[in-house]
Amino acid sequence: MARIAPKYHVFETAGGYCGIAWNGVGVVRFQLPTRSAEATERNLLRRMPDAERTAPTPAVSEAITAAKRYFNGEKIDFSDVRLDLDGQDEFFKQIYAALRRVGWGHTTTYGTLAKELGAGPEAARDVGQAMAQNPVPLIIPCHRVLAAGGKVGGFSAPGGATAKVQMLELEGVHLRPPEPAQQSLGL
């Protein structure tokens, strides 16, 4: 039986141009905002070169509408969006399922997610790897995962840690600026 190529669609939000790809099972990839439709499409096709651009299905249209509302600052829950995570590491799938329960305006840490899954602190690095390989950021809200001590940590999406902070601020989460490495002498 021939494999059917995934479909994709690029759309504009208040945060920039996003992209979404899906198959018959669910959403397989989400591209966080870039400044142009072309850049979003290029990023999406780099990971899914066989994807075909088309109009979204009704279920995908709902996810697109939710993403647009999210980037307008509206409280959105993506937990009902059907995903296809086939091919992902089984432990990563467990991490993603746990992370989908972290709601709007809340954060967790790499270590807390590892502990929640019954793994030791050394698994925090695995959680970080899962975040870096998250195929559907926003829907699986990797922007809500912080490093120990409430530090921003990494973010491999366009805009890096700045984009992560902006997304958290949309949700009302304001991270305090880092402490200076050296105090002034106060002369």
Short mmCIF file of N, CA and C in Angstrom, two decimals:
data_model
loop_
_atom_site.label_atom_id
_atom_site.label_comp_id
_atom_site.label_asym_id
_atom_site.label_seq_id
_atom_site.Cartn_x
_atom_site.Cartn_y
_atom_site.Cartn_z
N MET A 1 0.84 -1.19 0.00
CA MET A 1 0.00 0.00 0.00
C MET A 1 0.89 1.24 0.00
N ALA A 2 0.60 2.16 -0.88
CA ALA A 2 1.41 3.37 -1.01
C ALA A 2 1.16 4.30 0.18
N ARG A 3 2.24 4.89 0.63
CA ARG A 3 2.15 5.85 1.74
C ARG A 3 1.64 7.19 1.19
N ILE A 4 0.68 7.77 1.88
CA ILE A 4 0.12 9.05 1.46
C ILE A 4 0.95 10.17 2.07
N ALA A 5 1.35 11.11 1.22
CA ALA A 5 2.18 12.24 1.68
C ALA A 5 1.38 13.11 2.65
N PRO A 6 2.05 13.62 3.69
CA PRO A 6 1.36 14.55 4.59
C PRO A 6 1.00 15.83 3.85
N LYS A 7 0.02 16.52 4.38
CA LYS A 7 -0.44 17.79 3.82
C LYS A 7 0.03 18.92 4.74
N TYR A 8 0.13 20.13 4.20
CA TYR A 8 0.50 21.26 5.06
C TYR A 8 -0.18 22.54 4.60
N HIS A 9 -0.19 23.50 5.52
CA HIS A 9 -0.79 24.80 5.25
C HIS A 9 -0.01 25.84 6.05
N VAL A 10 0.24 27.00 5.45
CA VAL A 10 0.92 28.12 6.09
C VAL A 10 -0.14 29.20 6.33
N PHE A 11 -0.09 29.82 7.51
CA PHE A 11 -1.09 30.83 7.85
C PHE A 11 -0.47 31.92 8.70
N GLU A 12 -1.11 33.08 8.69
CA GLU A 12 -0.60 34.24 9.42
C GLU A 12 -1.28 34.37 10.77
N THR A 13 -0.48 34.74 11.78
CA THR A 13 -0.98 35.03 13.12
C THR A 13 -0.43 36.39 13.54
N ALA A 14 -0.86 36.87 14.69
CA ALA A 14 -0.32 38.12 15.22
C ALA A 14 1.17 38.00 15.53
N GLY A 15 1.67 36.77 15.70
CA GLY A 15 3.09 36.54 16.00
C GLY A 15 3.95 36.32 14.78
N GLY A 16 3.34 36.18 13.62
CA GLY A 16 4.07 35.88 12.39
C GLY A 16 3.39 34.75 11.64
N TYR A 17 4.12 34.16 10.71
CA TYR A 17 3.58 33.08 9.88
C TYR A 17 3.89 31.72 10.50
N CYS A 18 2.86 30.93 10.68
CA CYS A 18 2.99 29.57 11.22
C CYS A 18 2.69 28.58 10.12
N GLY A 19 3.06 27.33 10.37
CA GLY A 19 2.74 26.26 9.45
C GLY A 19 2.28 25.04 10.22
N ILE A 20 1.45 24.24 9.60
CA ILE A 20 0.94 23.03 10.22
C ILE A 20 0.90 21.93 9.16
N ALA A 21 1.29 20.73 9.55
CA ALA A 21 1.24 19.58 8.65
C ALA A 21 0.47 18.47 9.33
N TRP A 22 -0.22 17.68 8.54
CA TRP A 22 -1.07 16.63 9.09
C TRP A 22 -1.15 15.46 8.12
N ASN A 23 -1.64 14.35 8.65
CA ASN A 23 -1.95 13.18 7.83
C ASN A 23 -3.34 12.68 8.24
N GLY A 24 -3.69 11.47 7.88
CA GLY A 24 -5.00 10.94 8.21
C GLY A 24 -5.22 10.67 9.68
N VAL A 25 -4.14 10.63 10.46
CA VAL A 25 -4.24 10.35 11.90
C VAL A 25 -4.36 11.65 12.70
N GLY A 26 -3.54 12.63 12.37
CA GLY A 26 -3.54 13.88 13.13
C GLY A 26 -2.43 14.81 12.68
N VAL A 27 -2.20 15.83 13.47
CA VAL A 27 -1.15 16.81 13.18
C VAL A 27 0.21 16.15 13.42
N VAL A 28 1.11 16.31 12.47
CA VAL A 28 2.44 15.71 12.57
C VAL A 28 3.55 16.74 12.77
N ARG A 29 3.26 18.00 12.44
CA ARG A 29 4.29 19.04 12.59
C ARG A 29 3.60 20.39 12.72
N PHE A 30 4.20 21.24 13.57
CA PHE A 30 3.75 22.62 13.71
C PHE A 30 4.98 23.50 13.66
N GLN A 31 4.92 24.54 12.88
CA GLN A 31 6.03 25.47 12.75
C GLN A 31 5.66 26.76 13.47
N LEU A 32 6.42 27.11 14.50
CA LEU A 32 6.19 28.37 15.21
C LEU A 32 6.48 29.54 14.28
N PRO A 33 6.01 30.73 14.64
CA PRO A 33 6.07 31.88 13.72
C PRO A 33 7.46 32.28 13.26
N THR A 34 7.49 32.64 11.99
CA THR A 34 8.65 33.31 11.39
C THR A 34 8.12 34.61 10.78
N ARG A 35 9.01 35.41 10.24
CA ARG A 35 8.60 36.72 9.70
C ARG A 35 7.95 36.64 8.33
N SER A 36 8.11 35.51 7.63
CA SER A 36 7.53 35.43 6.28
C SER A 36 6.94 34.04 6.04
N ALA A 37 5.96 34.03 5.15
CA ALA A 37 5.34 32.76 4.76
C ALA A 37 6.38 31.86 4.10
N GLU A 38 7.28 32.45 3.33
CA GLU A 38 8.31 31.67 2.64
C GLU A 38 9.25 30.97 3.62
N ALA A 39 9.67 31.70 4.67
CA ALA A 39 10.56 31.10 5.67
C ALA A 39 9.85 29.97 6.41
N THR A 40 8.59 30.16 6.73
CA THR A 40 7.83 29.12 7.42
C THR A 40 7.71 27.89 6.53
N GLU A 41 7.37 28.11 5.28
CA GLU A 41 7.24 26.98 4.34
C GLU A 41 8.57 26.26 4.18
N ARG A 42 9.65 27.01 4.05
CA ARG A 42 10.99 26.41 3.90
C ARG A 42 11.33 25.56 5.13
N ASN A 43 11.06 26.08 6.34
CA ASN A 43 11.34 25.32 7.57
C ASN A 43 10.51 24.05 7.65
N LEU A 44 9.26 24.14 7.27
CA LEU A 44 8.37 22.98 7.30
C LEU A 44 8.82 21.92 6.30
N LEU A 45 9.13 22.35 5.07
CA LEU A 45 9.53 21.40 4.03
C LEU A 45 10.92 20.81 4.25
N ARG A 46 11.76 21.51 5.00
CA ARG A 46 13.07 20.95 5.32
C ARG A 46 12.91 19.67 6.15
N ARG A 47 11.89 19.64 7.00
CA ARG A 47 11.64 18.48 7.85
C ARG A 47 10.68 17.48 7.21
N MET A 48 9.90 17.94 6.24
CA MET A 48 8.90 17.10 5.59
C MET A 48 8.91 17.36 4.08
N PRO A 49 9.97 16.96 3.40
CA PRO A 49 10.12 17.32 1.99
C PRO A 49 9.03 16.76 1.07
N ASP A 50 8.35 15.71 1.50
CA ASP A 50 7.32 15.12 0.65
C ASP A 50 5.92 15.69 0.90
N ALA A 51 5.81 16.65 1.82
CA ALA A 51 4.50 17.22 2.16
C ALA A 51 3.95 18.03 0.98
N GLU A 52 2.63 18.02 0.88
CA GLU A 52 1.93 18.73 -0.19
C GLU A 52 1.08 19.84 0.40
N ARG A 53 1.21 21.03 -0.18
CA ARG A 53 0.43 22.18 0.30
C ARG A 53 -1.02 22.02 -0.15
N THR A 54 -1.95 22.22 0.78
CA THR A 54 -3.37 22.10 0.46
C THR A 54 -4.20 22.85 1.50
N ALA A 55 -5.48 22.92 1.23
CA ALA A 55 -6.40 23.55 2.19
C ALA A 55 -6.55 22.62 3.40
N PRO A 56 -6.69 23.18 4.58
CA PRO A 56 -6.81 22.36 5.79
C PRO A 56 -8.16 21.64 5.90
N THR A 57 -8.13 20.52 6.58
CA THR A 57 -9.35 19.79 6.90
C THR A 57 -10.09 20.58 7.98
N PRO A 58 -11.34 20.23 8.28
CA PRO A 58 -12.04 20.94 9.36
C PRO A 58 -11.31 20.85 10.71
N ALA A 59 -10.78 19.68 11.05
CA ALA A 59 -10.06 19.54 12.33
C ALA A 59 -8.80 20.40 12.34
N VAL A 60 -8.08 20.44 11.24
CA VAL A 60 -6.87 21.26 11.15
C VAL A 60 -7.25 22.74 11.16
N SER A 61 -8.35 23.09 10.53
CA SER A 61 -8.82 24.49 10.57
C SER A 61 -9.09 24.93 12.00
N GLU A 62 -9.63 24.04 12.82
CA GLU A 62 -9.87 24.36 14.23
C GLU A 62 -8.55 24.63 14.95
N ALA A 63 -7.53 23.81 14.66
CA ALA A 63 -6.21 24.02 15.28
C ALA A 63 -5.60 25.34 14.83
N ILE A 64 -5.78 25.68 13.56
CA ILE A 64 -5.27 26.95 13.02
C ILE A 64 -5.97 28.12 13.72
N THR A 65 -7.28 28.04 13.83
CA THR A 65 -8.03 29.11 14.51
C THR A 65 -7.55 29.25 15.95
N ALA A 66 -7.33 28.12 16.62
CA ALA A 66 -6.84 28.16 18.01
C ALA A 66 -5.46 28.81 18.08
N ALA A 67 -4.58 28.49 17.13
CA ALA A 67 -3.24 29.10 17.12
C ALA A 67 -3.33 30.61 16.90
N LYS A 68 -4.20 31.04 16.00
CA LYS A 68 -4.37 32.48 15.77
C LYS A 68 -4.86 33.16 17.05
N ARG A 69 -5.81 32.54 17.71
CA ARG A 69 -6.34 33.11 18.96
C ARG A 69 -5.25 33.13 20.04
N TYR A 70 -4.43 32.07 20.09
CA TYR A 70 -3.32 32.02 21.06
C TYR A 70 -2.41 33.23 20.87
N PHE A 71 -1.97 33.47 19.64
CA PHE A 71 -1.03 34.56 19.39
C PHE A 71 -1.69 35.94 19.50
N ASN A 72 -3.00 35.97 19.65
CA ASN A 72 -3.70 37.21 19.99
C ASN A 72 -3.83 37.36 21.50
N GLY A 73 -3.28 36.41 22.26
CA GLY A 73 -3.27 36.51 23.71
C GLY A 73 -4.45 35.85 24.41
N GLU A 74 -5.21 35.08 23.67
CA GLU A 74 -6.38 34.41 24.25
C GLU A 74 -5.97 33.09 24.89
N LYS A 75 -6.56 32.78 26.03
CA LYS A 75 -6.27 31.52 26.73
C LYS A 75 -6.80 30.36 25.89
N ILE A 76 -5.88 29.51 25.45
CA ILE A 76 -6.22 28.40 24.57
C ILE A 76 -5.68 27.09 25.15
N ASP A 77 -6.46 26.03 24.98
CA ASP A 77 -6.07 24.69 25.40
C ASP A 77 -5.99 23.83 24.13
N PHE A 78 -4.81 23.33 23.83
CA PHE A 78 -4.60 22.53 22.63
C PHE A 78 -4.69 21.03 22.89
N SER A 79 -5.10 20.63 24.09
CA SER A 79 -5.04 19.21 24.45
C SER A 79 -5.97 18.33 23.62
N ASP A 80 -6.96 18.92 22.94
CA ASP A 80 -7.86 18.12 22.12
C ASP A 80 -7.38 17.95 20.68
N VAL A 81 -6.31 18.63 20.31
CA VAL A 81 -5.79 18.51 18.94
C VAL A 81 -5.20 17.12 18.78
N ARG A 82 -5.71 16.40 17.80
CA ARG A 82 -5.21 15.04 17.54
C ARG A 82 -3.84 15.10 16.89
N LEU A 83 -2.92 14.31 17.43
CA LEU A 83 -1.54 14.28 16.94
C LEU A 83 -1.20 12.91 16.40
N ASP A 84 -0.24 12.85 15.52
CA ASP A 84 0.37 11.59 15.10
C ASP A 84 1.85 11.70 15.42
N LEU A 85 2.26 11.04 16.50
CA LEU A 85 3.65 11.06 16.94
C LEU A 85 4.37 9.77 16.56
N ASP A 86 3.86 9.09 15.56
CA ASP A 86 4.47 7.85 15.10
C ASP A 86 5.94 8.11 14.74
N GLY A 87 6.80 7.22 15.16
CA GLY A 87 8.22 7.36 14.88
C GLY A 87 8.98 8.06 15.99
N GLN A 88 8.28 8.64 16.96
CA GLN A 88 8.95 9.29 18.09
C GLN A 88 9.36 8.23 19.11
N ASP A 89 10.41 8.48 19.83
CA ASP A 89 10.88 7.63 20.92
C ASP A 89 9.76 7.46 21.95
N GLU A 90 9.60 6.26 22.48
CA GLU A 90 8.52 5.98 23.43
C GLU A 90 8.62 6.85 24.69
N PHE A 91 9.83 7.05 25.22
CA PHE A 91 9.97 7.90 26.39
C PHE A 91 9.60 9.35 26.05
N PHE A 92 9.95 9.80 24.85
CA PHE A 92 9.58 11.14 24.41
C PHE A 92 8.05 11.26 24.37
N LYS A 93 7.37 10.24 23.88
CA LYS A 93 5.90 10.27 23.84
C LYS A 93 5.32 10.43 25.24
N GLN A 94 5.94 9.77 26.23
CA GLN A 94 5.48 9.91 27.61
C GLN A 94 5.72 11.35 28.10
N ILE A 95 6.86 11.89 27.76
CA ILE A 95 7.18 13.27 28.13
C ILE A 95 6.17 14.23 27.51
N TYR A 96 5.89 14.03 26.23
CA TYR A 96 4.95 14.91 25.53
C TYR A 96 3.55 14.81 26.15
N ALA A 97 3.13 13.60 26.50
CA ALA A 97 1.80 13.43 27.12
C ALA A 97 1.74 14.17 28.45
N ALA A 98 2.80 14.07 29.25
CA ALA A 98 2.84 14.78 30.54
C ALA A 98 2.84 16.29 30.32
N LEU A 99 3.58 16.74 29.34
CA LEU A 99 3.67 18.18 29.08
C LEU A 99 2.36 18.75 28.59
N ARG A 100 1.58 17.97 27.86
CA ARG A 100 0.28 18.47 27.37
C ARG A 100 -0.67 18.77 28.52
N ARG A 101 -0.37 18.27 29.71
CA ARG A 101 -1.21 18.55 30.89
C ARG A 101 -0.80 19.84 31.60
N VAL A 102 0.31 20.44 31.18
CA VAL A 102 0.75 21.72 31.76
C VAL A 102 -0.01 22.82 31.02
N GLY A 103 -0.94 23.44 31.71
CA GLY A 103 -1.86 24.37 31.07
C GLY A 103 -1.34 25.79 30.92
N TRP A 104 -2.17 26.57 30.27
CA TRP A 104 -1.94 27.99 30.00
C TRP A 104 -1.49 28.71 31.27
N GLY A 105 -0.43 29.47 31.16
CA GLY A 105 0.03 30.28 32.28
C GLY A 105 0.80 29.53 33.35
N HIS A 106 1.06 28.26 33.13
CA HIS A 106 1.82 27.45 34.08
C HIS A 106 3.12 27.01 33.43
N THR A 107 4.11 26.75 34.26
CA THR A 107 5.39 26.24 33.76
C THR A 107 5.79 25.03 34.60
N THR A 108 6.76 24.32 34.08
CA THR A 108 7.37 23.20 34.79
C THR A 108 8.86 23.26 34.47
N THR A 109 9.61 22.32 34.98
CA THR A 109 11.05 22.26 34.67
C THR A 109 11.38 20.91 34.04
N TYR A 110 12.55 20.84 33.44
CA TYR A 110 13.01 19.59 32.86
C TYR A 110 13.05 18.50 33.94
N GLY A 111 13.59 18.84 35.09
CA GLY A 111 13.71 17.88 36.18
C GLY A 111 12.36 17.44 36.74
N THR A 112 11.42 18.36 36.85
CA THR A 112 10.09 18.02 37.36
C THR A 112 9.39 17.06 36.41
N LEU A 113 9.50 17.29 35.11
CA LEU A 113 8.88 16.36 34.15
C LEU A 113 9.51 14.98 34.26
N ALA A 114 10.83 14.93 34.39
CA ALA A 114 11.51 13.64 34.52
C ALA A 114 11.02 12.92 35.77
N LYS A 115 10.94 13.64 36.87
CA LYS A 115 10.49 13.06 38.14
C LYS A 115 9.04 12.57 38.04
N GLU A 116 8.19 13.35 37.39
CA GLU A 116 6.79 12.98 37.22
C GLU A 116 6.66 11.64 36.49
N LEU A 117 7.61 11.36 35.61
CA LEU A 117 7.58 10.12 34.84
C LEU A 117 8.33 8.98 35.54
N GLY A 118 8.75 9.23 36.79
CA GLY A 118 9.41 8.18 37.55
C GLY A 118 10.88 8.01 37.21
N ALA A 119 11.45 8.94 36.49
CA ALA A 119 12.86 8.85 36.13
C ALA A 119 13.68 9.71 37.09
N GLY A 120 14.94 9.42 37.19
CA GLY A 120 15.83 10.17 38.07
C GLY A 120 16.22 11.51 37.45
N PRO A 121 16.96 12.30 38.22
CA PRO A 121 17.35 13.64 37.75
C PRO A 121 18.19 13.60 36.46
N GLU A 122 18.87 12.49 36.22
CA GLU A 122 19.67 12.39 35.00
C GLU A 122 18.78 12.39 33.75
N ALA A 123 17.50 12.06 33.91
CA ALA A 123 16.58 12.05 32.78
C ALA A 123 16.16 13.45 32.37
N ALA A 124 16.51 14.46 33.14
CA ALA A 124 16.20 15.84 32.76
C ALA A 124 16.81 16.18 31.41
N ARG A 125 17.97 15.59 31.12
CA ARG A 125 18.59 15.81 29.80
C ARG A 125 17.76 15.18 28.70
N ASP A 126 17.17 14.02 28.99
CA ASP A 126 16.28 13.39 28.01
C ASP A 126 15.07 14.27 27.74
N VAL A 127 14.56 14.90 28.80
CA VAL A 127 13.43 15.81 28.64
C VAL A 127 13.86 16.98 27.74
N GLY A 128 15.05 17.49 27.97
CA GLY A 128 15.57 18.57 27.12
C GLY A 128 15.68 18.14 25.66
N GLN A 129 16.14 16.91 25.44
CA GLN A 129 16.23 16.40 24.08
C GLN A 129 14.85 16.27 23.44
N ALA A 130 13.88 15.81 24.24
CA ALA A 130 12.50 15.70 23.73
C ALA A 130 11.97 17.07 23.34
N MET A 131 12.28 18.10 24.13
CA MET A 131 11.82 19.44 23.81
C MET A 131 12.45 19.92 22.51
N ALA A 132 13.74 19.67 22.35
CA ALA A 132 14.45 20.10 21.14
C ALA A 132 13.91 19.40 19.89
N GLN A 133 13.38 18.19 20.07
CA GLN A 133 12.87 17.42 18.93
C GLN A 133 11.35 17.45 18.82
N ASN A 134 10.70 18.27 19.62
CA ASN A 134 9.25 18.36 19.61
C ASN A 134 8.76 18.74 18.21
N PRO A 135 7.99 17.85 17.56
CA PRO A 135 7.54 18.16 16.20
C PRO A 135 6.36 19.13 16.15
N VAL A 136 5.71 19.34 17.29
CA VAL A 136 4.51 20.19 17.29
C VAL A 136 4.54 21.19 18.45
N PRO A 137 5.57 22.07 18.48
CA PRO A 137 5.61 23.06 19.56
C PRO A 137 4.33 23.90 19.53
N LEU A 138 3.98 24.43 20.64
CA LEU A 138 2.74 25.14 20.94
C LEU A 138 1.66 24.12 21.28
N ILE A 139 1.41 23.14 20.40
CA ILE A 139 0.41 22.12 20.69
C ILE A 139 0.92 21.22 21.82
N ILE A 140 2.18 20.81 21.74
CA ILE A 140 2.89 20.24 22.89
C ILE A 140 3.73 21.42 23.39
N PRO A 141 3.32 22.05 24.50
CA PRO A 141 3.84 23.37 24.88
C PRO A 141 5.24 23.37 25.49
N CYS A 142 6.25 23.08 24.68
CA CYS A 142 7.62 23.03 25.18
C CYS A 142 8.11 24.39 25.68
N HIS A 143 7.44 25.47 25.27
CA HIS A 143 7.81 26.80 25.77
C HIS A 143 7.53 26.93 27.26
N ARG A 144 6.74 26.03 27.83
CA ARG A 144 6.40 26.08 29.25
C ARG A 144 7.40 25.32 30.12
N VAL A 145 8.44 24.77 29.52
CA VAL A 145 9.45 24.02 30.27
C VAL A 145 10.66 24.92 30.51
N LEU A 146 10.97 25.11 31.78
CA LEU A 146 12.09 25.98 32.17
C LEU A 146 13.22 25.15 32.74
N ALA A 147 14.38 25.76 32.79
CA ALA A 147 15.53 25.13 33.43
C ALA A 147 15.37 25.27 34.95
N ALA A 148 16.23 24.61 35.68
CA ALA A 148 16.20 24.69 37.15
C ALA A 148 16.29 26.14 37.60
N GLY A 149 15.62 26.45 38.69
CA GLY A 149 15.66 27.80 39.24
C GLY A 149 14.82 28.81 38.47
N GLY A 150 13.94 28.33 37.59
CA GLY A 150 13.08 29.23 36.83
C GLY A 150 13.79 29.96 35.70
N LYS A 151 14.97 29.47 35.30
CA LYS A 151 15.70 30.09 34.19
C LYS A 151 15.05 29.67 32.87
N VAL A 152 15.19 30.51 31.87
CA VAL A 152 14.54 30.28 30.59
C VAL A 152 14.95 28.95 29.97
N GLY A 153 16.23 28.66 29.94
CA GLY A 153 16.69 27.44 29.27
C GLY A 153 16.70 27.65 27.77
N GLY A 154 16.89 26.58 27.04
CA GLY A 154 16.98 26.67 25.60
C GLY A 154 15.63 26.67 24.92
N PHE A 155 15.65 27.00 23.64
CA PHE A 155 14.45 26.97 22.82
C PHE A 155 14.91 26.97 21.38
N SER A 156 14.65 25.89 20.67
CA SER A 156 15.21 25.73 19.33
C SER A 156 14.32 26.30 18.23
N ALA A 157 13.24 26.96 18.58
CA ALA A 157 12.34 27.54 17.58
C ALA A 157 12.91 28.86 17.05
N PRO A 158 12.35 29.35 15.93
CA PRO A 158 12.79 30.66 15.44
C PRO A 158 12.67 31.71 16.56
N GLY A 159 13.70 32.50 16.72
CA GLY A 159 13.70 33.52 17.77
C GLY A 159 14.31 33.04 19.07
N GLY A 160 14.57 31.73 19.20
CA GLY A 160 15.23 31.19 20.37
C GLY A 160 14.53 31.53 21.67
N ALA A 161 15.34 31.77 22.71
CA ALA A 161 14.81 32.04 24.05
C ALA A 161 13.92 33.28 24.09
N THR A 162 14.18 34.25 23.21
CA THR A 162 13.34 35.45 23.16
C THR A 162 11.91 35.07 22.78
N ALA A 163 11.75 34.18 21.81
CA ALA A 163 10.41 33.74 21.41
C ALA A 163 9.74 32.99 22.56
N LYS A 164 10.50 32.19 23.28
CA LYS A 164 9.96 31.45 24.43
C LYS A 164 9.42 32.43 25.48
N VAL A 165 10.20 33.44 25.81
CA VAL A 165 9.78 34.44 26.79
C VAL A 165 8.54 35.17 26.31
N GLN A 166 8.49 35.52 25.03
CA GLN A 166 7.33 36.22 24.48
C GLN A 166 6.07 35.35 24.58
N MET A 167 6.20 34.07 24.29
CA MET A 167 5.05 33.17 24.39
C MET A 167 4.59 33.06 25.84
N LEU A 168 5.53 32.94 26.75
CA LEU A 168 5.16 32.87 28.17
C LEU A 168 4.49 34.17 28.62
N GLU A 169 4.98 35.31 28.16
CA GLU A 169 4.38 36.58 28.52
C GLU A 169 2.95 36.70 27.99
N LEU A 170 2.69 36.13 26.79
CA LEU A 170 1.32 36.09 26.29
C LEU A 170 0.40 35.39 27.28
N GLU A 171 0.96 34.42 28.00
CA GLU A 171 0.20 33.63 28.96
C GLU A 171 0.23 34.22 30.37
N GLY A 172 0.85 35.39 30.51
CA GLY A 172 0.90 36.03 31.82
C GLY A 172 2.03 35.57 32.71
N VAL A 173 2.97 34.81 32.16
CA VAL A 173 4.13 34.34 32.92
C VAL A 173 5.27 35.31 32.65
N HIS A 174 5.71 35.99 33.69
CA HIS A 174 6.80 36.96 33.56
C HIS A 174 8.00 36.45 34.33
N LEU A 175 9.03 36.12 33.59
CA LEU A 175 10.26 35.64 34.21
C LEU A 175 11.08 36.82 34.67
N ARG A 176 11.67 36.68 35.83
CA ARG A 176 12.49 37.79 36.33
C ARG A 176 13.82 37.78 35.59
N PRO A 177 14.38 38.97 35.40
CA PRO A 177 15.66 39.04 34.70
C PRO A 177 16.75 38.34 35.51
N PRO A 178 17.77 37.83 34.83
CA PRO A 178 18.84 37.14 35.56
C PRO A 178 19.58 38.08 36.51
N GLU A 179 20.02 37.53 37.61
CA GLU A 179 20.82 38.30 38.56
C GLU A 179 22.16 38.65 37.93
N PRO A 180 22.66 39.85 38.16
CA PRO A 180 23.98 40.18 37.60
C PRO A 180 25.05 39.28 38.19
N ALA A 181 26.02 38.95 37.37
CA ALA A 181 27.09 38.05 37.81
C ALA A 181 27.97 38.73 38.86
N GLN A 182 28.07 40.04 38.77
CA GLN A 182 28.91 40.76 39.70
C GLN A 182 28.16 42.00 40.19
N GLN A 183 28.15 42.20 41.48
CA GLN A 183 27.48 43.36 42.05
C GLN A 183 28.37 44.58 41.90
N SER A 184 27.73 45.75 41.77
CA SER A 184 28.53 46.97 41.69
C SER A 184 29.10 47.28 43.07
N LEU A 185 30.13 48.05 43.12
CA LEU A 185 30.79 48.37 44.37
C LEU A 185 30.06 49.44 45.15
N GLY A 186 29.13 50.12 44.54
CA GLY A 186 28.35 51.14 45.23
C GLY A 186 29.18 52.30 45.72
N LEU A 187 30.16 52.73 44.96
CA LEU A 187 31.00 53.86 45.35
C LEU A 187 30.32 55.16 45.20
#
